[in-house]
PDB file of C-alpha atoms in Angstrom:
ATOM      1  CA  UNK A   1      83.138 130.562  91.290  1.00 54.00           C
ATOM      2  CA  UNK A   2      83.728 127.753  88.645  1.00 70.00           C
ATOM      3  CA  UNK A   3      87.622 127.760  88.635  1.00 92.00           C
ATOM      4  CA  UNK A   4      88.745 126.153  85.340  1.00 96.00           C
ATOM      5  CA  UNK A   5      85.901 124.544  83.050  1.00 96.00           C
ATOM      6  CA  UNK A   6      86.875 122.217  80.018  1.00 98.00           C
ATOM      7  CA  UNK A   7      84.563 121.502  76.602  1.00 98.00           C
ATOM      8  CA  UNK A   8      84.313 119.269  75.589  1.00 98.00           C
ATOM      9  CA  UNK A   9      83.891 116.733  78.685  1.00 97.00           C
ATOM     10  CA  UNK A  10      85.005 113.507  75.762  1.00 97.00           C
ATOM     11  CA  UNK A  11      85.198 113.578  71.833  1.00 97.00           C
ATOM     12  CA  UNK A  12      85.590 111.038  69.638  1.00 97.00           C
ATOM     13  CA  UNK A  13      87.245 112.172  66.543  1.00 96.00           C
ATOM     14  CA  UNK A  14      88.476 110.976  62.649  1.00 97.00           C
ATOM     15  CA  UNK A  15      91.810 111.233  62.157  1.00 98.00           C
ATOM     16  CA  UNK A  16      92.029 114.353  59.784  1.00 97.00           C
ATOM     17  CA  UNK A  17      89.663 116.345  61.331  1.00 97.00           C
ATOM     18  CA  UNK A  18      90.428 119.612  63.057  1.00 98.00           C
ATOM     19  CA  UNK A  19      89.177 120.117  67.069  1.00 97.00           C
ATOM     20  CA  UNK A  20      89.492 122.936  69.047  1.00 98.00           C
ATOM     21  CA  UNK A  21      89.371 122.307  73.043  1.00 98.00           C
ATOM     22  CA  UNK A  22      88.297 124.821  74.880  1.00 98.00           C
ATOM     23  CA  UNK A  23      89.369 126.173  78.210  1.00 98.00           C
ATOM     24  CA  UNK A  24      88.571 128.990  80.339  1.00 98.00           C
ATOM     25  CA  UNK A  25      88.998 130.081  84.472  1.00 97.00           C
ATOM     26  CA  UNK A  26      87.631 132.740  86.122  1.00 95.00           C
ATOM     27  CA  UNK A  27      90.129 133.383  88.722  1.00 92.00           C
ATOM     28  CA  UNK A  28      92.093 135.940  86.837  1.00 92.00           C
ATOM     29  CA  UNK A  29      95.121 133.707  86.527  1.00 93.00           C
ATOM     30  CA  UNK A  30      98.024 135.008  84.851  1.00 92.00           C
ATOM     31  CA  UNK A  31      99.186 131.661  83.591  1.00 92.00           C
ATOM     32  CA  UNK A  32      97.561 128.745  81.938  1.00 94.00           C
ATOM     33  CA  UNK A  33      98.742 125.515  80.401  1.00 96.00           C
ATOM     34  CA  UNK A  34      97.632 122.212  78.419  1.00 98.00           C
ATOM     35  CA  UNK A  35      98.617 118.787  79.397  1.00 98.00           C
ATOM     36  CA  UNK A  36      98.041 115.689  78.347  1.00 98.00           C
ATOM     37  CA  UNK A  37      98.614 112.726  80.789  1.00 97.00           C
ATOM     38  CA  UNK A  38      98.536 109.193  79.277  1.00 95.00           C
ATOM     39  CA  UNK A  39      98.572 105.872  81.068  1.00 88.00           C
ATOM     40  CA  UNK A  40     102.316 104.978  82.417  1.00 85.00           C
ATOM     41  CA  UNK A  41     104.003 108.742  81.035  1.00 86.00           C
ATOM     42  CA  UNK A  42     102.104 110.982  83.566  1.00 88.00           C
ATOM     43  CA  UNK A  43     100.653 114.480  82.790  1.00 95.00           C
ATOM     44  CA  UNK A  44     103.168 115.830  79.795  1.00 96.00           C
ATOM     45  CA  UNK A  45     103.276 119.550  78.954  1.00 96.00           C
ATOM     46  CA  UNK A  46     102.194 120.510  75.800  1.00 97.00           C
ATOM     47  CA  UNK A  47     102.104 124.672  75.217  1.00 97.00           C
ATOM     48  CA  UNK A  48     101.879 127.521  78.392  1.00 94.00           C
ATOM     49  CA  UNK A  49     101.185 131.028  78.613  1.00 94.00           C
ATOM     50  CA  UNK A  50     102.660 132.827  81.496  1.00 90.00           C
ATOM     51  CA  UNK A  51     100.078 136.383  80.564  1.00 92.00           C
ATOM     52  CA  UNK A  52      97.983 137.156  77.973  1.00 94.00           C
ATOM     53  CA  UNK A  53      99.519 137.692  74.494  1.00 95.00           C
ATOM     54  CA  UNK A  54     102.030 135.327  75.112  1.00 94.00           C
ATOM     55  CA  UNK A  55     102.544 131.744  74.301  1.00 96.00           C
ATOM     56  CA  UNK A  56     105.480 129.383  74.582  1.00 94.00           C
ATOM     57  CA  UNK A  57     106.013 125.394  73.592  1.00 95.00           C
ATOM     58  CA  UNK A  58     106.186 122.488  76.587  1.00 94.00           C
ATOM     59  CA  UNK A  59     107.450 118.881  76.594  1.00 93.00           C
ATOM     60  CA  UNK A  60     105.326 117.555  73.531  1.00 96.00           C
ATOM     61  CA  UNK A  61     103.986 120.449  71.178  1.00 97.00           C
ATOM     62  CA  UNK A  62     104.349 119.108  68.056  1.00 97.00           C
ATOM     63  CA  UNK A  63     100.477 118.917  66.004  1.00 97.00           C
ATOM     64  CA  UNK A  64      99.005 121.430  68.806  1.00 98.00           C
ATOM     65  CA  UNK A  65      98.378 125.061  68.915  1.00 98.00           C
ATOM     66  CA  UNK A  66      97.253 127.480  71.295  1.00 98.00           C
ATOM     67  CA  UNK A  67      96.506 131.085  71.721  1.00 97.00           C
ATOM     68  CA  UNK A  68      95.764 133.405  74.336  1.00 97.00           C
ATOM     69  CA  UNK A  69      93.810 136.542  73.029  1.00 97.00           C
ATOM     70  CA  UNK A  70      92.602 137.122  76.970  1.00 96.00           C
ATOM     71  CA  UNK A  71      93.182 136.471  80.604  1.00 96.00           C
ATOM     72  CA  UNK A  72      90.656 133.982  80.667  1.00 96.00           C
ATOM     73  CA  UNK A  73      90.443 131.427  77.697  1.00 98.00           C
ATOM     74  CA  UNK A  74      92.682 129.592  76.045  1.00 98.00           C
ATOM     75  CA  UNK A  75      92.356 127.193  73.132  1.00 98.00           C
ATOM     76  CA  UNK A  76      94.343 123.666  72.207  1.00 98.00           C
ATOM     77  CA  UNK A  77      93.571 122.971  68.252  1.00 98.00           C
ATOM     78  CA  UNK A  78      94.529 119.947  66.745  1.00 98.00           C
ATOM     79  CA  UNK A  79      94.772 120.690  62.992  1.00 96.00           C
ATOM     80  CA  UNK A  80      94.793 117.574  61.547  1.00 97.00           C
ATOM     81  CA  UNK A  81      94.259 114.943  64.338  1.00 97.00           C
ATOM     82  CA  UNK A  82      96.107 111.693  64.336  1.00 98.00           C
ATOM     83  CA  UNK A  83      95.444 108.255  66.449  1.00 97.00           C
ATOM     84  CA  UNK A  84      98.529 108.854  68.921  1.00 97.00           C
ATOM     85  CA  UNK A  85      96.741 111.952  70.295  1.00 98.00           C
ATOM     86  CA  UNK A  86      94.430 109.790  71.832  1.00 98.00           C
ATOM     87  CA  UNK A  87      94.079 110.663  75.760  1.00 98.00           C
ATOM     88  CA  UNK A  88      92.854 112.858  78.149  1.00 98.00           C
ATOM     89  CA  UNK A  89      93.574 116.622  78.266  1.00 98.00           C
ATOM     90  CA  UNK A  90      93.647 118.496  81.436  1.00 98.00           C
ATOM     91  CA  UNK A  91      94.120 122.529  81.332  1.00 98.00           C
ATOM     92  CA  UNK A  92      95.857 123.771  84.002  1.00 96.00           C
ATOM     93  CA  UNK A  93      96.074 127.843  85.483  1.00 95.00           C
ATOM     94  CA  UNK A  94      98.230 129.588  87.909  1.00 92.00           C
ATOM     95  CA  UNK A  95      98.163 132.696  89.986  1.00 86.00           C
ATOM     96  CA  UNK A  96     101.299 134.571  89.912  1.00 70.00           C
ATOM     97  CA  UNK A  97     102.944 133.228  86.373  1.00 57.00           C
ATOM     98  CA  UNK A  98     104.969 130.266  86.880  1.00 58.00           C
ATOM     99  CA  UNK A  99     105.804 130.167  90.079  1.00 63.00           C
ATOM    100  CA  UNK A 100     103.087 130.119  91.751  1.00 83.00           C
ATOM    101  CA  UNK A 101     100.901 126.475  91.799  1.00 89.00           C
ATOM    102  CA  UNK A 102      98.960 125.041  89.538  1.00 92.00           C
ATOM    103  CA  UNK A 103      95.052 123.888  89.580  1.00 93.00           C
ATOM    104  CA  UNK A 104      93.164 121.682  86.813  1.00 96.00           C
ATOM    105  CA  UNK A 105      90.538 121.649  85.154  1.00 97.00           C
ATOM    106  CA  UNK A 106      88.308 118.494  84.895  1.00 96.00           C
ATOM    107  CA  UNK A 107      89.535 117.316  81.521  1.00 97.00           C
ATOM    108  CA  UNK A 108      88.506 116.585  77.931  1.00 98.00           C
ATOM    109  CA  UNK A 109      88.831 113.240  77.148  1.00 97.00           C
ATOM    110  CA  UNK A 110      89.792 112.870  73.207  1.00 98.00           C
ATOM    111  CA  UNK A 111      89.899 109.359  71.023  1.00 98.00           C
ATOM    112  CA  UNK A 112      91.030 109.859  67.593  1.00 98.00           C
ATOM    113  CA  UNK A 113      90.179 106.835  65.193  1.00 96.00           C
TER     114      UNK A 113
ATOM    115  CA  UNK B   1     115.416 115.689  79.789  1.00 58.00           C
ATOM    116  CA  UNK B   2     113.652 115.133  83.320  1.00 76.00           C
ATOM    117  CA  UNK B   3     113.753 112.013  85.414  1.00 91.00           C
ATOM    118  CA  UNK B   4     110.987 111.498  88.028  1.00 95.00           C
ATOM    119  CA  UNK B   5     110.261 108.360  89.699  1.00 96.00           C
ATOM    120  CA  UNK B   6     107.791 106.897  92.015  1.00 97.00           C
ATOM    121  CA  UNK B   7     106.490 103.519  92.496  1.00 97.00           C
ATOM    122  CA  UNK B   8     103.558 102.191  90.537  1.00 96.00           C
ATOM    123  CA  UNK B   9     101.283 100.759  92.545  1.00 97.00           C
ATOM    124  CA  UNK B  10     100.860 100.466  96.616  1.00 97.00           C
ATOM    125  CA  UNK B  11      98.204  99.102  99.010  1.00 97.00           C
ATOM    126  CA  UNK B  12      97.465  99.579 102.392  1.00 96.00           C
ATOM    127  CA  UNK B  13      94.693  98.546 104.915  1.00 97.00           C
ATOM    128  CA  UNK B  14      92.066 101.445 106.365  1.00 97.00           C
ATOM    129  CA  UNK B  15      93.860 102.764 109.467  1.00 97.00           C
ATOM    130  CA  UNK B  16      97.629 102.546 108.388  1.00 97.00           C
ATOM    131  CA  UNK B  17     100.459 105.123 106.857  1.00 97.00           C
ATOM    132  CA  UNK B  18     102.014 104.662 103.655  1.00 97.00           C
ATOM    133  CA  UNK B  19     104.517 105.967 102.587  1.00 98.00           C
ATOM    134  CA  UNK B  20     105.505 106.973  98.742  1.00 98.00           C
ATOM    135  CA  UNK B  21     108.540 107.705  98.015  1.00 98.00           C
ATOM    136  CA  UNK B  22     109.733 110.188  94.894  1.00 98.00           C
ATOM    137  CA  UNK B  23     113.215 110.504  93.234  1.00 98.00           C
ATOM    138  CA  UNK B  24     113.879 112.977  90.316  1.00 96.00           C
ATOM    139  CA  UNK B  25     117.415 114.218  88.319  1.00 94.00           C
ATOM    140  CA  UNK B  26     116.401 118.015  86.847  1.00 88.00           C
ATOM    141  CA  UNK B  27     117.764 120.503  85.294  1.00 86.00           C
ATOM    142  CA  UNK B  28     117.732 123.335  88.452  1.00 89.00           C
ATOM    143  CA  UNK B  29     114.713 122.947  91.397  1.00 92.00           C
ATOM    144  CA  UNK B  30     112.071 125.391  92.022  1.00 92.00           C
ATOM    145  CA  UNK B  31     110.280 123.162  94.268  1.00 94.00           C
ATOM    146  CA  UNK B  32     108.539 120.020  94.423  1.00 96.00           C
ATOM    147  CA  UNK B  33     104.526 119.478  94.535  1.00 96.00           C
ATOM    148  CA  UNK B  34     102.657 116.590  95.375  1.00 97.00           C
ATOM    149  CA  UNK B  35      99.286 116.102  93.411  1.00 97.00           C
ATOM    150  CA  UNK B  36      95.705 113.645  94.491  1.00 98.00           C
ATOM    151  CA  UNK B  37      93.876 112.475  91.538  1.00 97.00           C
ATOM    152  CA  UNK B  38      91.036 110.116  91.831  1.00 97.00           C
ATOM    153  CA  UNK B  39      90.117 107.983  88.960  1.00 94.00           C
ATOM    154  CA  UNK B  40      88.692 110.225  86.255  1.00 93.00           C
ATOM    155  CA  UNK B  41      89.162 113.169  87.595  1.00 95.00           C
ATOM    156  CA  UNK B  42      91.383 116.199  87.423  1.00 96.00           C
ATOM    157  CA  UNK B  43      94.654 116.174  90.173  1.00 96.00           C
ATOM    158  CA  UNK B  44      94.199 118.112  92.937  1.00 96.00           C
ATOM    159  CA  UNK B  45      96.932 120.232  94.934  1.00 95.00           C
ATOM    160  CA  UNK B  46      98.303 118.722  98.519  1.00 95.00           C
ATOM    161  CA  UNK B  47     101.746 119.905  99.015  1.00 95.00           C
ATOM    162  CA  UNK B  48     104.314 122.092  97.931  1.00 94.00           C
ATOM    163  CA  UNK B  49     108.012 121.950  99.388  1.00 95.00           C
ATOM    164  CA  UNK B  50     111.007 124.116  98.463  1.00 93.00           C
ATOM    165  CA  UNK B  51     113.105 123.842 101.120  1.00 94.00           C
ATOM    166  CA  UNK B  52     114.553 120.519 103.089  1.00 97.00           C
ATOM    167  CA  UNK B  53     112.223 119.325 105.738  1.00 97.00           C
ATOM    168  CA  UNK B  54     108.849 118.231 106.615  1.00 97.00           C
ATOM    169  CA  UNK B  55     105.750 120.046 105.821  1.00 94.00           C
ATOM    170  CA  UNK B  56     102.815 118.902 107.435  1.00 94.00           C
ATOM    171  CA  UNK B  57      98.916 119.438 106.609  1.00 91.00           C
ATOM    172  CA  UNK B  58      96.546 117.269 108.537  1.00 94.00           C
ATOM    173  CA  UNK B  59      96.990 113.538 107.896  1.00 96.00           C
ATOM    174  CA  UNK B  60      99.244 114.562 105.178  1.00 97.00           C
ATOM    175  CA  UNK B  61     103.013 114.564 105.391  1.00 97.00           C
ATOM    176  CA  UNK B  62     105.888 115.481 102.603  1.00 98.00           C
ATOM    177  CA  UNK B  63     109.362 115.157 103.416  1.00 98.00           C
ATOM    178  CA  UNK B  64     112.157 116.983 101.233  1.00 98.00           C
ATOM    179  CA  UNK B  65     115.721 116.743 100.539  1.00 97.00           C
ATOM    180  CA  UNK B  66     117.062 118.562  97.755  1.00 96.00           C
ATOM    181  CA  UNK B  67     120.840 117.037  98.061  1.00 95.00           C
ATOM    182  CA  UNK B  68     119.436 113.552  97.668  1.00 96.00           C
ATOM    183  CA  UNK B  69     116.855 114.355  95.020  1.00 96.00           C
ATOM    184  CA  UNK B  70     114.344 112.580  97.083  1.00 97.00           C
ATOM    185  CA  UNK B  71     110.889 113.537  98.921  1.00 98.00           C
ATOM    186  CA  UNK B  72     107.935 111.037  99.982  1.00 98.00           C
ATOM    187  CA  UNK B  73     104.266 111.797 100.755  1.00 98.00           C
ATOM    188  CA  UNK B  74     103.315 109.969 104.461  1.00 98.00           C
ATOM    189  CA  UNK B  75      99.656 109.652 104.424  1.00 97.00           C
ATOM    190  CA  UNK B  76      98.164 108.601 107.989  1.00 97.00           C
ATOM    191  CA  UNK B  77      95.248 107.223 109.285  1.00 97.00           C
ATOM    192  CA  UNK B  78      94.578 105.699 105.646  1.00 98.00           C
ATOM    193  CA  UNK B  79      90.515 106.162 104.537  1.00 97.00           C
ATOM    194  CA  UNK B  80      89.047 104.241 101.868  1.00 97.00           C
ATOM    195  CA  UNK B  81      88.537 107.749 100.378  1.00 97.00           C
ATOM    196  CA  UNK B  82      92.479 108.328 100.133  1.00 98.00           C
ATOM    197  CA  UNK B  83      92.341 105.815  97.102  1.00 98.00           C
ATOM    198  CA  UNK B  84      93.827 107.436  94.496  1.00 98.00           C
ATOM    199  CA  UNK B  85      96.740 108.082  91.960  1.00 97.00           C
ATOM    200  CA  UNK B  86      99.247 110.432  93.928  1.00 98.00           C
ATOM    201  CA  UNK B  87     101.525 112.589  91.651  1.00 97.00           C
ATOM    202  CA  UNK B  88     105.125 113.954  91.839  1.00 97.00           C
ATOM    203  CA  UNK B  89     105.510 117.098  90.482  1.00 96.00           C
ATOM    204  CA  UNK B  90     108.947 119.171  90.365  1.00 95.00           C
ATOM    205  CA  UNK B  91     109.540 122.650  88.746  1.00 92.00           C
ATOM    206  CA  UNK B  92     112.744 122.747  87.156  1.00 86.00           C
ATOM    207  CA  UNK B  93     114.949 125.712  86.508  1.00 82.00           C
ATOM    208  CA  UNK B  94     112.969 127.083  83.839  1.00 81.00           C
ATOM    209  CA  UNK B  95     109.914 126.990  85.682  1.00 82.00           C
ATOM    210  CA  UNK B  96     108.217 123.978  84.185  1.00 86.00           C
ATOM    211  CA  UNK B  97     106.620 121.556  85.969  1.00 90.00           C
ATOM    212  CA  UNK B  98     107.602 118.027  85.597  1.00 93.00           C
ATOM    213  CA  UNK B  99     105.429 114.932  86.426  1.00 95.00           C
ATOM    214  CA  UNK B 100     106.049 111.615  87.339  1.00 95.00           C
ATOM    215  CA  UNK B 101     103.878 108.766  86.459  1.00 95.00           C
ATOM    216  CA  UNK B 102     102.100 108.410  89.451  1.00 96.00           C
ATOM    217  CA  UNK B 103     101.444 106.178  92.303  1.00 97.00           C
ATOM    218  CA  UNK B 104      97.941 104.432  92.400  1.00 97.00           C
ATOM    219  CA  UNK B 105      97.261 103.904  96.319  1.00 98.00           C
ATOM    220  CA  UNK B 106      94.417 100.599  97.165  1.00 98.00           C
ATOM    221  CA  UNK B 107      93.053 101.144 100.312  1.00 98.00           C
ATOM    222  CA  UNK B 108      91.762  98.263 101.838  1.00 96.00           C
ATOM    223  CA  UNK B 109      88.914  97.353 104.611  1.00 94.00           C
TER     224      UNK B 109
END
């Protein structure tokens, strides 16, 4: 069992250009979520979906989207990337929605010049 | 908004217990998590406490009091492999979890 994978591992990126990060888990989690966690702010919430179908908008969603077509996957696409969302990304999934805890992924680390 | 804090930076020799120490102001409590995440990679889950007390798991401790907004994560027996950035993580009334910066812990020989 793989748990939660990540694509890209790192990506360096022009500002402007459009990137989709992938996620997926194979544990049949209910919920899943996208952080980002820079140096001195800590891991920040950007979207969540407690089930498939469903989406909802975290601490810091503003130039990200998501969507959750199925159980296992689901996407982070910057549409037009800018410098300041330079850092790493970590997905996150849980068992039994949102109250149940949460387990990573290994990250996609993103620089945006 | 959230308020989490935890110290920056602590050292300790191979052998000892350390002790970091978490505050946090939120908007309800659902619980309180403490994280390991090693340089470069992806945190890892430790603890989890929801009611007042100790919880204990091996060499690892967390203490929590919910009237003083307060917990701290006792680590004993300190290993050069317990270097690491230790998170604070509390779920607020809506569910959402809320991070604080994170403590990087130096073992030392």
């Amino acid at each position: 069992i793989a748990g939660i994978t990540q694509a890209p591992t790192s990506q360096i990126l022009a500002a402007g250009r459009r990137m989709t990060l992938r996620c997926t888990q194979d544990m049949r989690h209910n919920a899943m979520y996208w952080y980002r966690q820079d140096l001195g702010l800590g891991l920040r919430l950007i979207h969540y979906s407690n089930t498939a179908g469903t989406t909802g908008k975290g601490e810091v969603p503003d130039g990200y989207s998501v969507s959750r077509a199925n159980t296992d996957d689901f996407p982070l696409t910057l549409a037009s990337a800018v410098p300041s969302q330079t850092s790493v990304y970590f997905c996150a999934s849980s068992d039994s929605g949102h109250t149940d805890t949460q387990y990573f992924g290994p990250g996609t680390r993103l620089t945006v010049l | 908004g959230q308020n989490i804090d935890q110290p920056t930076e602590m050292t300790a020799t191979e052998g000892a217990i350390v002790q970091i120490n978490c505050t946090y102001q939120t908007s309800g409590f659902n619980g309180l998590f403490w994280y390991q995440q090693h340089a470069g990679e992806a945190p890892t889950f430790l603890s989890y406490n929801v009611l007042d007390g100790l919880e204990e798991k091996g060499r690892f401790s967390s203490f929590l009091s919910r009237s003083k907004g307060y917990s701290y994560l006792l680590l004993k027996e300190l290993q050069m492999k317990d270097s690491a950035s230790y998170l604070c993580a509390v779920r607020d009334g809506d569910y959402k979890l809320s991070f604080g910066a994170g403590t990087t812990v130096t073992v030392r020989a």
